[in-house]
PDB file of C-alpha atoms in Angstrom:
ATOM      1  CA  LEU B  19     -28.663  -1.030  -1.809  1.00 53.00           C
ATOM      2  CA  TRP B  20     -25.587  -1.352  -0.853  1.00 61.00           C
ATOM      3  CA  PRO B  21     -23.239   1.666  -0.654  1.00 68.00           C
ATOM      4  CA  PRO B  22     -20.797   2.169  -3.746  1.00 79.00           C
ATOM      5  CA  THR B  23     -17.381   1.306  -3.559  1.00 86.00           C
ATOM      6  CA  PHE B  24     -14.838   2.829  -5.918  1.00 92.00           C
ATOM      7  CA  GLU B  25     -11.999   2.016  -6.967  1.00 94.00           C
ATOM      8  CA  SER B  26      -8.199   3.805  -8.101  1.00 95.00           C
ATOM      9  CA  SER B  27      -5.840   1.885  -9.878  1.00 96.00           C
ATOM     10  CA  ALA B  28      -2.269   2.619 -10.956  1.00 95.00           C
ATOM     11  CA  GLU B  29       0.814  -0.170 -12.227  1.00 94.00           C
ATOM     12  CA  ILE B  30       4.504   0.415 -10.260  1.00 91.00           C
ATOM     13  CA  ARG B  31       7.351  -0.417 -12.461  1.00 89.00           C
ATOM     14  CA  LEU B  32      10.169  -2.923 -10.395  1.00 83.00           C
ATOM     15  CA  VAL B  33      13.844  -2.208 -10.884  1.00 76.00           C
ATOM     16  CA  ARG B  34      16.793  -1.877  -9.029  1.00 65.00           C
ATOM     17  CA  GLY B  35      18.441   0.727  -7.837  1.00 57.00           C
ATOM     18  CA  ARG B  36      22.226   1.872  -8.687  1.00 49.00           C
ATOM     19  CA  GLU B  37      23.383   0.920  -5.674  1.00 45.00           C
ATOM     20  CA  VAL B  38      22.905  -3.189  -6.486  1.00 44.00           C
ATOM     21  CA  SER B  39      26.982  -3.911  -7.946  1.00 40.00           C
ATOM     22  CA  GLN B  40      27.377  -5.017 -11.330  1.00 41.00           C
ATOM     23  CA  SER B  41      28.666  -8.855 -10.744  1.00 42.00           C
ATOM     24  CA  ASP B  42      25.282  -9.711  -9.340  1.00 45.00           C
ATOM     25  CA  PRO B  43      24.594 -12.548 -10.885  1.00 45.00           C
ATOM     26  CA  THR B  44      21.060 -11.616 -12.449  1.00 48.00           C
ATOM     27  CA  VAL B  45      22.773  -8.534 -14.304  1.00 46.00           C
ATOM     28  CA  ILE B  46      22.141  -9.460 -18.499  1.00 47.00           C
ATOM     29  CA  GLN B  47      23.853  -7.499 -21.221  1.00 45.00           C
ATOM     30  CA  SER B  48      20.746  -7.182 -23.475  1.00 46.00           C
ATOM     31  CA  GLN B  49      21.201  -7.558 -27.892  1.00 45.00           C
ATOM     32  CA  GLN B  50      21.286  -2.519 -27.436  1.00 45.00           C
ATOM     33  CA  GLU B  51      24.236  -4.023 -24.965  1.00 42.00           C
ATOM     34  CA  LEU B  52      22.179  -1.614 -22.813  1.00 42.00           C
ATOM     35  CA  THR B  53      22.938  -3.591 -19.459  1.00 43.00           C
ATOM     36  CA  MET B  54      19.686  -5.103 -17.649  1.00 46.00           C
ATOM     37  CA  HIS B  55      18.887  -5.517 -14.007  1.00 54.00           C
ATOM     38  CA  GLY B  56      16.912  -9.629 -13.795  1.00 64.00           C
ATOM     39  CA  LEU B  57      13.809  -9.251 -10.432  1.00 69.00           C
ATOM     40  CA  ASN B  58      13.209 -12.871  -8.977  1.00 74.00           C
ATOM     41  CA  SER B  59       9.561 -13.686  -7.079  1.00 79.00           C
ATOM     42  CA  GLU B  60      11.011 -13.136  -3.983  1.00 82.00           C
ATOM     43  CA  GLU B  61      12.444  -9.568  -4.525  1.00 81.00           C
ATOM     44  CA  ILE B  62       9.056  -9.036  -6.197  1.00 84.00           C
ATOM     45  CA  ASN B  63       7.011 -10.527  -3.327  1.00 87.00           C
ATOM     46  CA  SER B  64       9.962  -7.775  -0.919  1.00 87.00           C
ATOM     47  CA  GLU B  65       8.028  -5.316  -2.851  1.00 90.00           C
ATOM     48  CA  ILE B  66       4.448  -6.231  -1.639  1.00 92.00           C
ATOM     49  CA  GLN B  67       4.680  -6.267   1.757  1.00 94.00           C
ATOM     50  CA  LEU B  68       6.021  -2.964   2.062  1.00 93.00           C
ATOM     51  CA  LEU B  69       3.678  -1.816   0.643  1.00 95.00           C
ATOM     52  CA  HIS B  70       1.117  -3.777   3.324  1.00 96.00           C
ATOM     53  CA  SER B  71       3.765  -2.849   5.994  1.00 96.00           C
ATOM     54  CA  ARG B  72       1.946  -0.658   8.996  1.00 96.00           C
ATOM     55  CA  GLU B  73       5.161   1.530   8.170  1.00 97.00           C
ATOM     56  CA  LEU B  74       4.512   3.151   5.021  1.00 97.00           C
ATOM     57  CA  LEU B  75       0.309   2.255   5.758  1.00 97.00           C
ATOM     58  CA  LYS B  76       0.888   4.145   8.902  1.00 97.00           C
ATOM     59  CA  ARG B  77       2.272   7.130   7.620  1.00 97.00           C
ATOM     60  CA  VAL B  78      -0.308   6.943   5.057  1.00 97.00           C
ATOM     61  CA  VAL B  79      -2.564   7.557   7.685  1.00 97.00           C
ATOM     62  CA  GLU B  80      -1.126   9.319  10.028  1.00 97.00           C
ATOM     63  CA  GLY B  81       0.024  11.692   6.820  1.00 97.00           C
ATOM     64  CA  MET B  82      -3.899  12.756   5.264  1.00 97.00           C
ATOM     65  CA  ASP B  83      -5.264  12.020   9.328  1.00 96.00           C
ATOM     66  CA  LEU B  84      -7.820   8.981   7.898  1.00 95.00           C
ATOM     67  CA  HIS B  85      -8.020   8.594  11.042  1.00 94.00           C
ATOM     68  CA  ASN B  86      -9.927  10.839  12.543  1.00 92.00           C
ATOM     69  CA  ASN B  87     -12.012  11.662   8.142  1.00 91.00           C
ATOM     70  CA  THR B  88     -15.542   9.841   9.193  1.00 84.00           C
ATOM     71  CA  ALA B  89     -15.715   9.190   4.832  1.00 82.00           C
ATOM     72  CA  PHE B  90     -12.923   7.061   5.968  1.00 85.00           C
ATOM     73  CA  PRO B  91     -13.511   3.771   4.450  1.00 81.00           C
ATOM     74  CA  LEU B  92     -17.466   3.444   3.757  1.00 73.00           C
ATOM     75  CA  GLY B  93     -17.562   7.156   2.061  1.00 67.00           C
ATOM     76  CA  SER B  94     -19.884   9.799   3.767  1.00 61.00           C
ATOM     77  CA  GLY B  95     -23.640   8.780   1.675  1.00 62.00           C
ATOM     78  CA  LEU B  96     -27.136   8.085   3.014  1.00 62.00           C
ATOM     79  CA  LEU B  97     -26.121   4.229   2.968  1.00 65.00           C
ATOM     80  CA  GLN B  98     -23.367   3.899   5.086  1.00 63.00           C
ATOM     81  CA  THR B  99     -23.866   5.431   8.028  1.00 67.00           C
ATOM     82  CA  PRO B 100     -26.406   2.249   8.854  1.00 73.00           C
ATOM     83  CA  ILE B 101     -23.715  -0.042   7.656  1.00 71.00           C
ATOM     84  CA  ARG B 102     -21.219   2.575  10.065  1.00 68.00           C
ATOM     85  CA  ILE B 103     -23.508   2.332  13.229  1.00 77.00           C
ATOM     86  CA  ALA B 104     -23.362  -1.409  12.520  1.00 81.00           C
ATOM     87  CA  GLY B 105     -20.191  -2.094  12.491  1.00 78.00           C
ATOM     88  CA  GLN B 106     -19.023   0.142  15.418  1.00 76.00           C
ATOM     89  CA  VAL B 107     -21.939  -1.651  17.787  1.00 85.00           C
ATOM     90  CA  LEU B 108     -21.154  -4.496  16.628  1.00 86.00           C
ATOM     91  CA  ASN B 109     -17.353  -4.100  17.660  1.00 79.00           C
ATOM     92  CA  GLY B 110     -18.395  -3.186  20.738  1.00 84.00           C
ATOM     93  CA  ILE B 111     -19.699  -6.372  21.468  1.00 88.00           C
ATOM     94  CA  MET B 112     -17.196  -7.347  21.527  1.00 82.00           C
ATOM     95  CA  TYR B 113     -14.849  -6.025  23.204  1.00 78.00           C
ATOM     96  CA  THR B 114     -17.473  -6.280  25.537  1.00 85.00           C
ATOM     97  CA  LEU B 115     -17.497  -9.720  25.517  1.00 85.00           C
ATOM     98  CA  ALA B 116     -13.576  -9.950  25.476  1.00 82.00           C
ATOM     99  CA  LEU B 117     -13.082 -11.806  22.272  1.00 84.00           C
ATOM    100  CA  LYS B 118     -11.757  -9.029  20.623  1.00 77.00           C
ATOM    101  CA  VAL B 119      -9.582  -6.268  22.007  1.00 83.00           C
ATOM    102  CA  ARG B 120     -10.382  -2.358  21.215  1.00 81.00           C
ATOM    103  CA  PRO B 121      -7.630  -1.578  18.523  1.00 81.00           C
ATOM    104  CA  SER B 122      -6.772   2.416  18.906  1.00 90.00           C
ATOM    105  CA  PRO B 123      -8.552   4.507  15.714  1.00 90.00           C
ATOM    106  CA  LEU B 124      -4.053   4.576  14.110  1.00 95.00           C
ATOM    107  CA  GLU B 125      -3.886   0.918  14.164  1.00 93.00           C
ATOM    108  CA  GLN B 126      -7.813  -0.064  13.425  1.00 90.00           C
ATOM    109  CA  ALA B 127      -7.463   3.036  10.045  1.00 94.00           C
ATOM    110  CA  ILE B 128      -3.855   0.995   9.676  1.00 96.00           C
ATOM    111  CA  ASN B 129      -6.219  -1.987   9.465  1.00 92.00           C
ATOM    112  CA  GLN B 130      -8.911  -1.186   7.046  1.00 92.00           C
ATOM    113  CA  LEU B 131      -6.967   0.820   4.938  1.00 96.00           C
ATOM    114  CA  ASP B 132      -4.461  -2.428   4.574  1.00 96.00           C
ATOM    115  CA  GLU B 133      -7.521  -5.032   3.870  1.00 93.00           C
ATOM    116  CA  ARG B 134      -8.376  -2.008   1.562  1.00 93.00           C
ATOM    117  CA  VAL B 135      -5.635  -1.208  -1.240  1.00 96.00           C
ATOM    118  CA  LEU B 136      -4.935  -4.551  -3.572  1.00 95.00           C
ATOM    119  CA  THR B 137      -1.438  -5.630  -5.122  1.00 95.00           C
ATOM    120  CA  GLN B 138      -0.456  -8.006  -7.956  1.00 93.00           C
ATOM    121  CA  PRO B 139       1.810  -8.683  -9.924  1.00 90.00           C
ATOM    122  CA  VAL B 140       0.898  -8.376 -13.542  1.00 89.00           C
ATOM    123  CA  ARG B 141       1.609 -11.396 -14.753  1.00 87.00           C
ATOM    124  CA  ASP B 142       5.282 -11.629 -17.212  1.00 83.00           C
ATOM    125  CA  SER B 143       6.967  -8.578 -15.664  1.00 83.00           C
ATOM    126  CA  TYR B 144       8.790  -6.578 -13.536  1.00 84.00           C
ATOM    127  CA  VAL B 145       5.582  -4.075 -12.328  1.00 89.00           C
ATOM    128  CA  LEU B 146       3.048  -4.107  -9.760  1.00 92.00           C
ATOM    129  CA  ALA B 147      -1.090  -3.498 -10.335  1.00 95.00           C
ATOM    130  CA  VAL B 148      -2.120  -1.697  -7.178  1.00 96.00           C
ATOM    131  CA  SER B 149      -5.115  -1.035  -5.775  1.00 96.00           C
ATOM    132  CA  VAL B 150      -7.062   1.652  -2.940  1.00 96.00           C
ATOM    133  CA  ARG B 151     -10.887   0.734  -2.723  1.00 93.00           C
ATOM    134  CA  LEU B 152     -13.204   3.096  -0.785  1.00 92.00           C
ATOM    135  CA  GLY B 153     -15.920   4.414  -0.231  1.00 87.00           C
ATOM    136  CA  ASP B 154     -15.655   8.002  -1.398  1.00 88.00           C
ATOM    137  CA  ARG B 155     -14.625   8.628  -4.631  1.00 91.00           C
ATOM    138  CA  ALA B 156     -11.965  11.578  -4.357  1.00 93.00           C
ATOM    139  CA  LEU B 157     -10.826  10.340  -0.694  1.00 94.00           C
ATOM    140  CA  THR B 158     -10.075   6.539  -2.835  1.00 95.00           C
ATOM    141  CA  LYS B 159      -7.750   8.867  -6.018  1.00 96.00           C
ATOM    142  CA  ASP B 160      -6.078  10.583  -3.201  1.00 96.00           C
ATOM    143  CA  VAL B 161      -5.386   8.510  -0.502  1.00 97.00           C
ATOM    144  CA  LEU B 162      -3.177   5.879  -3.423  1.00 97.00           C
ATOM    145  CA  GLU B 163      -2.046   9.104  -5.095  1.00 97.00           C
ATOM    146  CA  TYR B 164      -0.367   9.566  -1.298  1.00 97.00           C
ATOM    147  CA  LEU B 165       0.397   5.681  -1.178  1.00 97.00           C
ATOM    148  CA  LEU B 166       2.762   6.046  -4.146  1.00 96.00           C
ATOM    149  CA  ALA B 167       4.629   8.898  -3.070  1.00 96.00           C
ATOM    150  CA  GLU B 168       4.911   7.329   0.190  1.00 97.00           C
ATOM    151  CA  HIS B 169       5.903   4.543  -0.635  1.00 95.00           C
ATOM    152  CA  LYS B 170       8.945   6.250  -3.270  1.00 92.00           C
ATOM    153  CA  LYS B 171      10.257   6.988  -0.435  1.00 94.00           C
ATOM    154  CA  PHE B 172      10.036   4.739   2.425  1.00 93.00           C
ATOM    155  CA  HIS B 173      11.509   2.152  -1.007  1.00 89.00           C
ATOM    156  CA  ILE B 174      14.746   4.571  -0.925  1.00 87.00           C
ATOM    157  CA  GLU B 175      15.171   3.804   3.037  1.00 89.00           C
ATOM    158  CA  VAL B 176      14.596   0.322   3.572  1.00 86.00           C
ATOM    159  CA  PHE B 177      16.552  -0.947   0.618  1.00 78.00           C
ATOM    160  CA  LYS B 178      19.299   1.850   0.092  1.00 77.00           C
ATOM    161  CA  SER B 179      22.994   0.974   0.749  1.00 68.00           C
ATOM    162  CA  GLU B 180      24.801   2.051   3.457  1.00 68.00           C
ATOM    163  CA  ASP B 181      27.645   2.827   0.914  1.00 62.00           C
ATOM    164  CA  SER B 182      25.191   4.327  -1.506  1.00 58.00           C
ATOM    165  CA  GLN B 183      26.100   8.204  -1.891  1.00 59.00           C
ATOM    166  CA  ALA B 184      23.998  11.503  -3.070  1.00 59.00           C
ATOM    167  CA  PHE B 185      24.513  12.276  -6.835  1.00 55.00           C
TER     168      PHE B 185
END
């Protein structure tokens, strides 16, 4: 009787951008004489943090208008409505008793999205597995695609060196 949850997944290959200096100690020469850049665990964890950053999640929520979408995050099926109402009643009691601060609809949607975005490094690789779990099949796919597109832009903004120039 539990409402369905849909998952959409993708993998992100992590590579250093061209703004990294060639004198970087993690630069190695492969057997094919190609320059390769190794990543350390801090850089991989930084990418995970970036995927869960408030700024990125806010861009997704606002860009897709998730805070005004009744299908987010549980879907819009028959079983989802009672669950949504029960959650609203429980939260209402918590707000009334001042046990919880009432977030804005935007903040609430950001928090819900953060809970439903799952990131995990793929073992022995420079790849991150990213998944989104929501109650609506089409919305799950759309949110993941939008998140990845915004992540790409956000990553460039965050890691762009002041010395780097556009081609």
